[in-house]
XYZ file of C-alpha atoms in Angstrom:
782
model
C 0.186 0.076 0.016
C 1.397 3.649 -1.009
C 0.682 6.318 1.574
C 0.630 9.750 -0.381
C 1.642 12.748 1.692
C -0.282 15.255 -0.215
C 0.944 18.475 -2.157
C 3.292 20.103 -0.134
C 3.682 23.771 -1.030
C 3.754 27.298 0.338
C 0.169 28.108 -0.246
C -0.689 25.511 2.135
C 1.496 26.627 4.653
C 2.936 23.160 5.299
C 6.718 23.209 4.302
C 8.221 23.749 7.329
C 8.954 21.432 10.349
C 11.161 22.203 13.491
C 12.698 19.849 15.752
C 15.081 20.239 19.161
C 17.135 17.842 21.078
C 17.879 17.390 24.713
C 14.679 19.158 25.598
C 16.236 22.688 24.553
C 14.732 25.823 23.555
C 16.435 26.135 20.185
C 14.975 24.632 17.377
C 16.326 23.521 13.808
C 13.975 24.311 10.737
C 13.323 21.873 7.916
C 11.902 23.466 4.576
C 10.407 20.636 2.572
C 10.770 20.989 -1.161
C 7.272 21.426 -2.825
C 5.850 18.335 -4.444
C 3.858 15.077 -3.774
C 5.603 13.022 -1.266
C 5.113 9.210 -0.178
C 5.789 8.458 3.342
C 8.882 6.577 2.140
C 10.306 9.557 0.351
C 9.426 11.879 3.071
C 11.229 9.549 5.628
C 14.289 9.465 3.579
C 14.261 13.152 3.372
C 13.849 13.869 7.138
C 16.643 11.345 7.643
C 19.030 13.008 5.396
C 18.323 16.272 7.062
C 18.591 14.784 10.763
C 21.109 11.958 10.387
C 23.807 11.815 13.217
C 26.815 9.471 12.446
C 26.387 6.747 10.135
C 22.952 5.101 11.626
C 21.091 7.226 13.885
C 18.030 8.934 13.016
C 16.236 10.782 15.601
C 13.189 11.330 13.526
C 11.385 8.433 11.258
C 8.242 7.419 9.936
C 6.905 4.069 9.742
C 3.912 2.858 7.758
C 0.927 0.959 9.585
C -1.137 -0.986 7.054
C -3.676 -1.892 9.977
C -5.070 1.484 10.390
C -3.734 3.229 6.911
C -1.736 5.676 8.576
C 2.058 6.911 9.292
C 3.581 6.749 12.479
C 6.227 9.559 13.468
C 8.452 8.131 16.209
C 11.137 10.214 17.981
C 14.720 9.343 19.697
C 14.889 10.133 23.284
C 15.039 13.643 24.430
C 13.922 14.731 20.868
C 10.925 16.869 20.135
C 9.019 18.131 17.001
C 7.412 21.515 16.841
C 4.572 21.807 14.067
C 3.229 25.314 15.299
C 4.800 27.080 12.372
C 2.797 25.296 9.764
C -0.325 23.091 9.067
C 2.149 20.207 7.961
C 0.981 17.244 10.334
C 0.537 13.772 9.794
C 0.305 12.054 13.199
C -0.746 8.787 14.450
C -0.463 6.235 17.106
C -0.785 9.159 19.813
C 0.407 7.045 22.543
C 3.752 7.975 21.416
C 3.530 10.991 19.249
C 1.087 13.830 20.233
C 0.860 17.416 19.822
C -0.189 18.542 23.467
C -1.141 21.994 24.951
C -0.666 23.555 21.368
C 3.336 23.400 22.242
C 5.142 20.559 20.554
C 4.977 17.036 19.523
C 6.646 14.825 21.980
C 6.462 10.949 23.299
C 3.494 11.830 25.696
C -0.225 10.938 26.117
C -2.877 13.692 25.260
C -4.769 14.981 28.357
C -8.238 15.309 26.711
C -9.470 17.079 29.705
C -7.481 20.152 28.800
C -9.287 22.413 26.386
C -5.981 23.416 24.807
C -5.318 19.969 23.365
C -5.119 20.346 19.486
C -4.024 17.478 17.436
C -3.969 17.974 13.745
C -3.446 15.280 10.934
C -3.599 14.584 7.399
C -6.052 12.351 6.224
C -5.612 9.448 3.819
C -7.331 9.011 0.344
C -8.419 5.512 0.216
C -10.600 5.292 -2.886
C -12.529 7.304 -5.443
C -16.269 6.628 -6.057
C -19.789 7.938 -6.939
C -22.124 8.399 -4.018
C -25.911 9.292 -4.517
C -24.841 10.212 -8.092
C -22.043 12.578 -6.983
C -18.305 12.035 -7.518
C -16.562 11.699 -4.073
C -13.207 10.671 -2.653
C -13.155 8.130 0.246
C -11.190 9.635 3.126
C -10.132 7.563 6.137
C -9.297 9.637 9.600
C -9.023 8.455 13.040
C -11.506 9.367 16.039
C -11.447 8.658 19.536
C -14.718 8.135 21.248
C -13.510 9.889 24.099
C -14.018 13.350 22.036
C -16.783 12.660 20.020
C -19.502 14.271 22.252
C -21.944 17.151 21.192
C -20.043 19.911 22.943
C -16.379 19.266 21.302
C -16.240 20.803 18.123
C -13.051 20.940 15.710
C -11.616 22.683 12.518
C -10.828 21.077 9.221
C -8.125 22.668 6.957
C -7.550 24.620 4.633
C -11.250 25.742 4.168
C -11.941 26.467 8.038
C -15.386 24.832 8.874
C -16.137 24.302 12.270
C -18.798 21.243 13.259
C -19.468 18.762 15.945
C -18.376 14.963 14.829
C -20.767 12.230 14.930
C -20.618 8.424 14.181
C -22.595 8.836 10.865
C -20.831 9.436 7.554
C -20.416 12.973 6.938
C -20.734 14.617 3.394
C -18.598 17.717 2.758
C -18.382 19.948 -0.300
C -14.599 20.402 -0.229
C -11.378 18.245 0.084
C -10.550 17.413 3.594
C -6.925 17.924 4.245
C -6.445 18.113 7.933
C -8.840 16.956 10.522
C -8.583 16.770 14.414
C -8.028 12.978 15.651
C -6.563 11.419 18.676
C -6.605 7.565 18.142
C -7.382 4.695 15.957
C -11.036 4.453 15.804
C -12.433 4.802 12.460
C -14.598 7.114 10.449
C -15.002 7.631 6.546
C -15.704 10.896 5.091
C -16.633 10.954 1.373
C -16.082 14.266 -0.008
C -16.539 15.754 -3.583
C -13.415 14.893 -5.585
C -11.261 18.153 -6.057
C -7.905 15.541 -5.850
C -6.890 13.114 -8.260
C -3.351 12.921 -7.849
C -2.716 9.651 -5.710
C 0.547 7.939 -6.887
C -0.031 5.075 -9.612
C 2.662 3.165 -8.608
C 6.224 3.627 -10.223
C 7.948 4.403 -6.861
C 5.962 1.884 -4.690
C 6.306 -1.001 -7.413
C 2.630 -1.460 -7.781
C 3.397 -0.982 -11.187
C 5.362 -4.205 -11.928
C 8.387 -4.545 -14.363
C 6.191 -6.276 -16.804
C 4.172 -3.074 -17.084
C 7.365 -0.916 -18.139
C 8.837 -1.191 -21.437
C 11.353 0.744 -23.167
C 12.160 1.217 -26.853
C 15.975 0.364 -26.362
C 18.530 0.376 -23.373
C 22.273 0.401 -23.045
C 24.076 -2.690 -22.406
C 24.007 -4.172 -18.896
C 21.504 -1.375 -17.556
C 18.084 -2.424 -16.461
C 14.782 -0.933 -16.663
C 15.145 1.076 -13.543
C 13.106 3.997 -14.413
C 11.230 4.405 -11.020
C 11.183 7.882 -9.295
C 13.891 8.027 -6.367
C 15.299 4.963 -7.412
C 18.802 4.779 -6.470
C 20.195 1.619 -8.357
C 21.089 1.838 -12.173
C 18.966 3.895 -14.236
C 17.514 3.210 -17.674
C 19.743 4.516 -20.372
C 18.673 4.484 -24.141
C 20.639 4.335 -27.209
C 22.988 7.284 -27.680
C 22.300 9.778 -30.311
C 18.805 8.603 -31.147
C 15.601 10.738 -30.052
C 13.116 8.452 -31.495
C 13.309 6.631 -28.151
C 10.276 5.892 -25.463
C 9.640 4.826 -21.940
C 6.247 3.078 -21.875
C 4.062 2.423 -18.612
C 1.083 0.044 -18.756
C -1.495 0.903 -16.307
C -3.504 -2.221 -17.004
C -6.824 -0.378 -16.740
C -8.265 1.582 -19.646
C -9.769 5.018 -18.563
C -7.170 5.545 -15.929
C -6.966 9.286 -15.237
C -3.586 10.474 -15.172
C -3.560 14.380 -13.842
C 0.368 14.913 -13.232
C 3.769 13.581 -14.290
C 7.266 13.858 -12.589
C 10.609 13.196 -13.885
C 14.058 12.745 -12.411
C 17.467 12.369 -14.302
C 19.770 9.400 -13.859
C 20.767 8.640 -10.177
C 24.392 7.909 -11.071
C 25.423 9.774 -13.877
C 24.928 13.581 -15.194
C 22.408 12.281 -17.617
C 18.799 13.685 -17.891
C 16.172 14.656 -20.367
C 15.584 18.271 -20.570
C 12.470 18.297 -22.686
C 9.878 15.605 -23.642
C 6.693 14.990 -25.050
C 3.753 12.541 -23.865
C 1.624 9.888 -25.786
C -1.149 7.718 -24.923
C -3.320 5.039 -26.088
C -6.249 2.572 -24.771
C -4.710 -0.456 -26.715
C -1.229 0.097 -27.320
C -1.366 0.184 -31.006
C -2.084 3.694 -32.062
C -0.798 6.407 -29.822
C -1.768 10.184 -29.637
C 0.105 13.250 -28.709
C -0.844 14.923 -25.634
C -2.020 18.681 -26.223
C -2.894 21.295 -24.179
C -6.841 22.480 -24.367
C -7.336 24.366 -27.489
C -3.670 23.660 -28.833
C -3.061 21.860 -32.107
C 0.666 20.949 -31.595
C 1.928 18.332 -29.002
C 3.070 20.030 -25.785
C 6.621 19.990 -25.000
C 7.422 19.583 -21.450
C 10.344 21.270 -19.390
C 12.470 18.061 -17.888
C 15.110 18.122 -15.464
C 18.315 20.454 -14.895
C 20.086 18.100 -12.581
C 20.142 14.434 -11.806
C 18.073 14.300 -8.526
C 15.639 17.103 -8.421
C 11.896 16.079 -9.383
C 10.121 18.169 -11.630
C 6.405 17.905 -11.637
C 3.775 19.008 -14.447
C 0.190 18.994 -13.943
C -2.007 17.943 -16.954
C -4.585 20.075 -18.177
C -6.635 18.380 -19.390
C -5.943 14.860 -17.929
C -4.999 11.927 -19.851
C -7.435 9.158 -19.623
C -5.837 6.127 -21.052
C -4.040 2.691 -20.571
C -0.602 3.187 -21.870
C 1.399 6.373 -21.297
C 4.734 7.107 -22.963
C 7.416 9.303 -22.347
C 9.407 10.766 -25.643
C 12.440 12.549 -24.908
C 13.165 15.461 -27.583
C 16.056 17.277 -25.859
C 19.004 15.559 -23.962
C 21.712 16.460 -21.663
C 25.121 14.648 -23.136
C 23.325 13.264 -25.898
C 22.116 10.465 -23.291
C 18.485 9.645 -22.554
C 18.053 8.697 -18.736
C 14.920 9.091 -16.891
C 13.184 8.392 -13.559
C 9.423 8.909 -13.699
C 6.250 8.868 -11.563
C 2.440 9.306 -12.698
C -0.364 10.527 -10.489
C -4.118 10.298 -10.990
C -6.972 8.199 -9.970
C -8.221 4.827 -11.179
C -11.753 4.356 -13.038
C -14.318 5.123 -10.370
C -16.393 2.444 -8.951
C -19.621 4.087 -7.592
C -22.226 4.006 -10.257
C -25.819 3.078 -9.651
C -26.089 -0.522 -10.270
C -29.978 -0.286 -11.173
C -32.624 -0.372 -8.765
C -33.759 3.009 -9.019
C -33.316 3.105 -12.898
C -34.815 -0.191 -13.417
C -31.654 -1.463 -14.925
C -31.817 -4.413 -12.373
C -35.059 -6.186 -13.674
C -37.954 -7.512 -11.616
C -36.892 -11.068 -12.537
C -33.309 -10.170 -10.561
C -35.142 -9.401 -7.228
C -36.249 -11.898 -4.657
C -37.815 -11.858 -1.136
C -38.310 -14.311 1.754
C -41.989 -13.084 1.576
C -44.268 -10.514 0.762
C -46.956 -8.705 2.742
C -49.135 -8.685 -0.179
C -48.997 -8.138 -3.947
C -48.719 -3.989 -3.183
C -45.711 -4.771 -1.151
C -43.406 -6.929 -3.657
C -39.829 -6.831 -4.176
C -40.324 -4.646 -7.168
C -41.694 -2.062 -5.135
C -38.387 -2.134 -3.036
C -36.316 0.297 -5.315
C -34.979 3.676 -4.010
C -37.413 6.484 -4.482
C -40.009 4.220 -5.728
C -43.415 6.001 -5.567
C -46.830 4.287 -7.133
C -50.099 5.807 -7.260
C -51.781 2.595 -6.584
C -49.397 0.629 -4.731
C -47.053 1.200 -1.517
C -43.639 2.347 -2.194
C -41.708 -0.164 -0.518
C -41.232 -3.814 -0.150
C -42.722 -5.105 2.990
C -42.426 -8.723 4.418
C -45.223 -11.086 5.709
C -46.043 -10.503 9.590
C -45.036 -14.176 10.166
C -41.693 -13.960 8.443
C -39.078 -15.050 11.100
C -36.208 -14.625 8.679
C -37.021 -11.589 6.285
C -34.681 -10.595 3.371
C -34.731 -8.475 0.302
C -32.370 -10.288 -2.660
C -30.827 -8.592 -5.541
C -29.252 -10.615 -8.357
C -26.512 -8.778 -10.044
C -25.942 -11.455 -12.591
C -22.416 -10.759 -13.071
C -20.206 -12.821 -10.999
C -17.643 -10.556 -9.203
C -19.784 -7.352 -9.288
C -18.204 -4.982 -6.898
C -20.621 -3.345 -4.419
C -19.145 -0.347 -2.621
C -22.047 1.501 -1.437
C -25.574 0.813 -0.371
C -28.451 3.022 0.358
C -31.870 2.467 2.050
C -35.401 4.269 2.539
C -38.735 3.481 4.532
C -42.101 2.931 3.064
C -43.617 5.805 0.774
C -46.924 7.138 1.623
C -48.931 7.383 4.695
C -47.541 4.191 6.513
C -44.855 5.320 8.903
C -42.646 2.108 8.597
C -39.042 1.403 8.126
C -36.066 -0.580 9.093
C -33.782 0.975 11.695
C -31.132 -1.805 11.597
C -30.086 -4.552 9.304
C -27.367 -7.017 7.961
C -26.014 -7.558 4.541
C -25.356 -10.916 3.207
C -23.634 -12.110 -0.167
C -22.719 -15.164 -2.259
C -22.254 -16.127 -5.696
C -24.917 -18.564 -5.632
C -28.193 -18.749 -3.965
C -27.245 -21.916 -1.715
C -24.393 -20.189 0.327
C -24.430 -16.880 1.725
C -21.992 -14.884 3.986
C -22.238 -12.140 6.689
C -20.611 -8.832 5.647
C -18.565 -8.248 8.634
C -16.248 -5.480 10.029
C -12.674 -6.045 9.139
C -10.679 -8.362 11.616
C -14.012 -9.149 13.135
C -16.130 -12.233 13.003
C -19.448 -10.956 13.675
C -21.769 -9.584 11.218
C -21.898 -5.753 10.892
C -25.102 -3.968 11.858
C -25.827 -1.193 9.665
C -27.881 1.660 11.008
C -31.134 2.163 8.624
C -33.561 4.859 8.814
C -35.378 7.279 11.206
C -38.273 8.176 8.717
C -39.792 7.107 5.814
C -38.137 9.064 3.062
C -34.703 10.305 3.966
C -32.037 8.262 2.289
C -29.304 6.850 4.452
C -25.833 5.728 2.640
C -23.215 3.368 3.979
C -19.975 2.809 2.265
C -18.490 -0.640 2.259
C -15.038 -0.599 3.265
C -13.797 -3.270 2.069
C -16.553 -3.474 -0.918
C -18.673 -6.560 -1.338
C -17.612 -8.539 -4.519
C -20.405 -11.104 -5.440
C -23.304 -11.853 -7.606
C -26.377 -11.823 -5.008
C -26.822 -9.226 -2.212
C -29.258 -9.680 0.719
C -30.700 -7.073 2.969
C -31.691 -8.465 6.006
C -33.750 -6.663 8.499
C -32.891 -6.737 12.202
C -34.886 -3.841 13.851
C -37.732 -1.773 12.222
C -40.529 0.804 12.983
C -43.979 -0.728 13.006
C -43.164 -3.073 10.000
C -40.456 -4.215 7.777
C -40.502 -1.929 4.723
C -37.546 -1.060 2.752
C -36.681 0.507 -0.495
C -32.978 0.163 -1.465
C -30.082 0.785 -3.807
C -26.556 -0.629 -4.724
C -23.618 1.571 -5.880
C -20.327 -0.148 -7.518
C -19.162 -1.539 -10.961
C -18.868 -4.678 -12.740
C -15.332 -5.594 -11.982
C -13.087 -7.386 -14.754
C -16.084 -8.910 -16.305
C -14.314 -11.090 -19.247
C -16.172 -13.960 -21.226
C -13.954 -16.176 -23.004
C -15.953 -18.104 -25.740
C -14.065 -21.223 -26.988
C -15.019 -24.379 -29.301
C -16.460 -26.082 -26.546
C -13.995 -28.769 -27.030
C -15.315 -29.880 -30.346
C -13.078 -30.398 -33.530
C -13.942 -30.980 -37.027
C -16.462 -29.669 -39.561
C -19.304 -29.831 -37.293
C -19.971 -27.075 -34.265
C -20.602 -27.870 -30.364
C -23.783 -29.402 -29.217
C -24.098 -27.895 -25.684
C -21.874 -25.812 -23.384
C -21.665 -28.324 -20.660
C -19.480 -27.494 -17.852
C -16.949 -25.488 -20.000
C -17.727 -22.141 -18.366
C -18.321 -23.200 -14.951
C -17.339 -20.372 -12.449
C -16.381 -18.044 -15.283
C -18.045 -14.535 -15.681
C -20.449 -15.599 -18.387
C -21.472 -18.921 -16.476
C -25.233 -19.434 -17.029
C -25.430 -16.757 -19.776
C -24.782 -19.122 -22.948
C -26.703 -21.794 -24.666
C -26.016 -23.608 -27.872
C -28.157 -23.721 -30.877
C -26.899 -25.662 -34.111
C -23.379 -24.862 -33.032
C -23.614 -21.208 -32.566
C -23.464 -19.959 -28.968
C -26.340 -17.321 -27.806
C -25.154 -15.187 -25.260
C -27.644 -12.906 -23.308
C -25.997 -9.618 -22.480
C -25.854 -9.245 -18.680
C -25.648 -5.540 -18.358
C -26.140 -2.348 -20.863
C -22.744 -0.810 -21.489
C -19.744 -0.495 -23.793
C -17.995 -3.852 -24.478
C -14.413 -4.715 -26.100
C -14.826 -7.864 -28.362
C -11.831 -9.546 -29.670
C -12.580 -12.186 -32.523
C -9.751 -14.700 -33.456
C -10.438 -16.686 -36.641
C -9.074 -20.534 -36.525
C -5.985 -21.551 -38.431
C -6.163 -23.794 -41.494
C -4.459 -27.262 -41.544
C -1.337 -28.376 -43.055
C 0.096 -31.134 -44.901
C 2.584 -33.547 -43.207
C 5.154 -32.634 -46.111
C 5.012 -28.867 -45.536
C 8.135 -27.295 -44.453
C 6.175 -24.721 -42.340
C 4.364 -26.546 -39.686
C 1.192 -24.388 -39.407
C -1.804 -23.624 -41.651
C -2.830 -20.292 -43.069
C -3.094 -17.990 -39.947
C -6.197 -16.719 -38.550
C -7.164 -12.882 -38.110
C -7.436 -11.136 -34.805
C -10.177 -8.282 -34.882
C -10.722 -6.072 -32.050
C -13.376 -3.309 -31.634
C -15.557 -1.839 -28.893
C -19.456 -2.109 -28.966
C -22.509 -0.838 -27.198
C -24.639 -3.701 -26.062
C -27.962 -3.754 -24.502
C -28.984 -5.722 -21.310
C -30.932 -8.764 -22.493
C -30.273 -8.797 -26.192
C -28.755 -12.079 -27.750
C -25.331 -12.080 -29.266
C -24.639 -15.031 -31.716
C -21.011 -16.267 -31.470
C -19.904 -18.852 -33.756
C -16.267 -19.752 -32.979
C -14.101 -21.083 -35.723
C -12.618 -24.472 -35.704
C -9.103 -25.269 -37.210
C -8.845 -27.098 -40.617
C -6.984 -30.615 -40.387
C -5.182 -32.745 -42.611
C -6.737 -35.635 -44.126
C -6.413 -39.226 -42.467
C -5.488 -40.901 -45.878
C -4.736 -37.615 -47.844
C -2.283 -36.458 -45.495
C -0.324 -33.864 -47.637
C -3.135 -31.565 -47.863
C -5.615 -29.933 -45.542
C -8.819 -28.258 -45.001
C -9.281 -24.437 -44.401
C -9.996 -22.910 -40.953
C -13.381 -21.589 -39.818
C -13.930 -17.915 -39.552
C -15.158 -16.699 -36.135
C -18.372 -14.646 -36.225
C -20.151 -12.131 -33.462
C -23.559 -11.125 -34.731
C -26.258 -9.182 -33.362
C -29.407 -11.054 -33.394
C -29.648 -13.378 -36.332
C -27.779 -11.372 -39.217
C -26.356 -8.220 -38.213
C -22.600 -8.791 -37.977
C -20.647 -6.759 -35.632
C -17.176 -8.382 -35.883
C -15.769 -11.377 -37.888
C -12.390 -12.553 -37.949
C -11.581 -14.624 -41.043
C -9.986 -18.169 -40.986
C -6.664 -19.244 -42.551
C -6.613 -21.457 -45.711
C -5.394 -24.805 -45.637
C -1.613 -25.861 -46.970
C -0.770 -28.377 -49.168
C 2.926 -28.340 -49.308
C 4.836 -24.856 -48.801
C 8.456 -24.094 -48.232
C 7.590 -20.723 -46.408
C 4.687 -18.512 -45.266
C 2.919 -16.624 -47.771
C 0.303 -13.943 -46.917
C -2.234 -15.388 -49.485
C -2.741 -18.423 -47.257
C -3.364 -16.338 -44.139
C -6.677 -14.513 -43.448
C -7.332 -10.714 -44.475
C -8.232 -7.875 -42.335
C -10.220 -6.519 -44.916
C -13.670 -7.789 -46.254
C -12.506 -9.688 -49.328
C -11.213 -13.077 -48.831
C -7.519 -13.912 -50.142
C -6.720 -15.997 -53.310
C -4.287 -18.295 -51.720
C -1.066 -19.278 -53.443
C -0.418 -20.814 -56.669
C -4.206 -20.770 -57.822
C -5.432 -19.551 -61.169
C -7.653 -16.939 -59.501
C -6.547 -13.296 -58.780
C -8.932 -12.590 -55.486
C -10.927 -14.407 -53.244
C -14.789 -14.057 -52.233
C -15.995 -10.713 -52.044
C -19.471 -8.936 -50.993
C -19.959 -11.364 -47.914
C -20.162 -14.401 -50.493
C -18.180 -17.659 -50.271
C -14.717 -17.958 -51.805
C -14.152 -19.474 -55.426
C -12.161 -22.638 -56.579
C -9.949 -22.897 -59.610
C -11.477 -24.872 -62.144
C -8.916 -27.536 -62.343
C -10.980 -30.793 -61.090
C -8.428 -31.159 -58.262
C -8.718 -28.100 -56.075
C -9.861 -27.515 -52.717
C -13.335 -26.282 -51.693
C -13.788 -22.481 -51.335
C -14.481 -21.109 -47.904
C -17.741 -20.037 -46.778
C -18.831 -16.390 -46.505
C -21.550 -14.490 -44.398
C -24.253 -14.708 -46.976
C -23.259 -17.850 -49.059
C -21.562 -21.173 -49.313
C -17.972 -21.529 -50.768
C -17.806 -23.307 -54.212
C -17.201 -26.775 -54.350
C -14.339 -28.103 -56.830
C -15.697 -29.014 -60.073
C -15.853 -32.618 -61.459
C -15.059 -34.474 -58.158
C -16.366 -37.906 -57.958
C -16.712 -37.951 -54.088
C -17.066 -36.077 -50.958
C -14.016 -33.996 -51.249
C -13.140 -30.438 -52.371
C -16.513 -29.545 -51.001
C -16.916 -25.474 -50.162
C -17.579 -24.601 -46.616
C -21.100 -23.535 -45.592
C -21.887 -19.834 -45.377
C -22.759 -18.243 -41.843
C -26.484 -17.813 -42.543
C -26.310 -21.664 -43.999
C -24.874 -22.939 -40.663
C -21.237 -22.584 -41.067
C -20.469 -26.340 -41.346
C -17.175 -27.082 -42.742
C -16.628 -28.576 -46.309
C -15.703 -32.169 -46.800
C -12.921 -33.283 -46.096
C -11.659 -31.557 -42.707
C -12.698 -28.098 -43.326
C -13.084 -26.404 -40.011
C -16.468 -25.309 -38.702
C -16.953 -21.907 -39.517
C -17.141 -22.253 -43.300
C -13.676 -23.793 -43.791
C -13.305 -25.288 -47.263
C -12.704 -28.961 -47.593
C -9.516 -30.592 -49.078
C -9.574 -32.400 -52.452
C -8.773 -36.091 -52.006
C -5.869 -37.789 -53.684
C -3.365 -35.089 -51.707
C -4.542 -32.182 -54.223
C -5.919 -28.829 -53.494
C -6.448 -27.411 -49.976
C -9.462 -25.674 -48.624
C -10.099 -21.811 -48.333
C -10.610 -20.164 -44.929
C -14.040 -19.276 -43.867
C -15.053 -15.529 -42.883
C -16.890 -12.346 -43.992
C -16.098 -13.151 -47.650
C -14.619 -16.968 -48.049
C -11.013 -17.609 -49.261
C -10.349 -19.494 -52.414
C -9.892 -23.085 -52.662
C -6.144 -24.022 -53.250
C -5.134 -25.476 -56.536
C -3.387 -28.955 -57.695
C 0.100 -27.606 -57.764
C 2.579 -29.173 -55.549
C 3.350 -25.873 -53.248
C 0.032 -24.243 -52.700
C -2.602 -23.148 -50.521
C -6.123 -22.139 -49.967
C -6.798 -18.647 -49.548
C -7.601 -16.812 -46.072
C -11.022 -15.585 -45.252
C -12.008 -11.866 -45.112
C -12.805 -9.891 -42.170
C -15.202 -7.570 -40.777
C -15.256 -4.865 -37.983
C -17.998 -2.555 -37.321
C -16.648 -1.191 -33.775
C -14.710 1.764 -32.563
C -11.336 1.888 -31.494
C -10.297 -0.918 -33.907
C -7.229 -2.955 -33.702
C -6.935 -5.319 -36.403
C -4.322 -8.105 -37.151
C -3.996 -10.239 -40.200
C -1.761 -13.169 -39.291
C -2.214 -13.848 -35.478
C -3.515 -17.462 -34.934
C -1.236 -19.923 -36.750
C -2.153 -23.383 -35.279
C -5.470 -23.187 -33.040
C -9.038 -23.116 -33.038
C -10.708 -19.507 -33.009
C -12.094 -17.848 -29.888
C -14.009 -14.726 -28.964
C -13.054 -12.563 -25.837
C -15.741 -10.166 -24.761
C -14.914 -7.561 -21.697
C -16.995 -5.089 -20.102
C -15.365 -1.493 -20.332
C -18.230 0.750 -18.666
């Protein structure tokens, strides 16, 4: 966990700290350089300023993960004076306190004295949305001994005085300092004015695998982390087209600030640089300031150790960030960097009030009557004829209201409740939460490090909304509200907040090989995110979209087969097509996963074409299609004509008499040489069958609308064309338009199928899958 010491600058009056030793009256003053600090970097700086001899450090900082705070410890006879500034980060006050407004020292606070003032910096834990407003989740510590109505305190920098309570407090500004005493907790959501948490270079949260560089000097590792003191990355000399790339592994991460240093060991540094960004790591855009048409040049470093910060207006929202040096010191590129910002929020309405959560997703232990069903249990629900709330039956000894979020691993970060709408004064005053991924086993939501179920305080009237943050969040499919105490009758209206966390559905061939598609899902998707959402009809998988939103769909076509005498040991390669699509909850997406072509059992010198992979909305509206590779008869090297095409037209193959493959969504052709393989099937029609054959070989693969069956022999499901007997022509690949069948010549192949992509943010690759079945990967974005 990384503890951030938020902005240190003169405007916040938090740069100066004074200390003395031997309880003397003379203090030494330390002025902190402006910037954003972690506790580690702050501790190292304090150590460097106060070090005595080789190993004596009178002032140190230690993180305490249990309470999300940082502890200041002092050597004997040392004291710390913070009266000259607002800079304070103090915890574990049995060791370090500010007492009687004079200094911090190793004493216990005397809470009976009105002069006790203890200031501390709050920690940003998470970003979310509460009741439709963007907020930061801040955690601070309180003592029950000061939480009484007569005790007020002040928060900085905006000086607002109020009396603390145990309930959640919603404030309209960012909390920087707050009075605290010991380790009890309260969470304070506040409107988000800061999005500058460290994203993980210095802390190591960004791993080595997430860091890449264009080049590096021999024997110098990729040590590019801010404040790293070992060897620093050094790129090839005298070359400006170099870059340092960070993969944040989350699309739509917001980056609001960057920081750079030079080399930690040599006088190497970057004097100026540009930034690029991308969501998929393929097409990068230059960062430009608002209203500008040219890329911004950032001023870099003037020495090897100082940190130079730049705020980004507007922020970058992307997964990949690149630093591109444009002016160097001593013709050598060397950088250490950090990024600041915040991850994608996880606090959107999950759909009770909006109706996105359907009536079929709600369940109850009982209902008072038809006017008090689960469907009435939606936040702010008001109906002219029915009561606005769910209400349990009078004899229900174990009442609950259940919400099925459909998607496994949905992250729930907040809950909200109301009582009954209308004339009935009914509400739940206390409740528990339970959660689970099936309806057989439910678990109590508990306070961290405690085994007892957490009791949530509910409502005190009918219509006021009472919110609770879940720290830690619940990650589950099913959520149950279980009333414990109530006013007059059990009546509730509820909402859930959170996000769909890492929903990824991977569609495979379900263990099926050859020209026929699978018959059932079986247990292939058990425990996966799309478990229970897929059924099979005539080889095509029908997926019911679980949630409205934007999805990233990746379709990969199957490879063709290859003959045993071929020098290259793979068939024609399938295409890989990626795009973003807006899908609606409840609609049916048809997924046909292409199966690879195979060599003949007897005719082992030639092979069938690979099936295309199709993702289709409804029965006949293609979203994205990846062509399958052509079969290979006998090839000494790879040839692009055998591979799938990223264009809509199929390929002709190699050593055929035809110039192009199929087009206009139709099947591929086949050379008129009486010994050619079958053409690959297209979206609308079958591939052509070889003329004049006297048996079930050289058959064209069937089109998608005709069922997608592979041609005889050995064409892969998804329209792969069949091989011709007697070790002659190979089959063409299936796809949006089919690839041509291969000719009878010794070194030849069928053409790869064409592809199609109707999505945004496209990423298309012609030659991806060399020896496998196809697959489809669907990921929820937002």
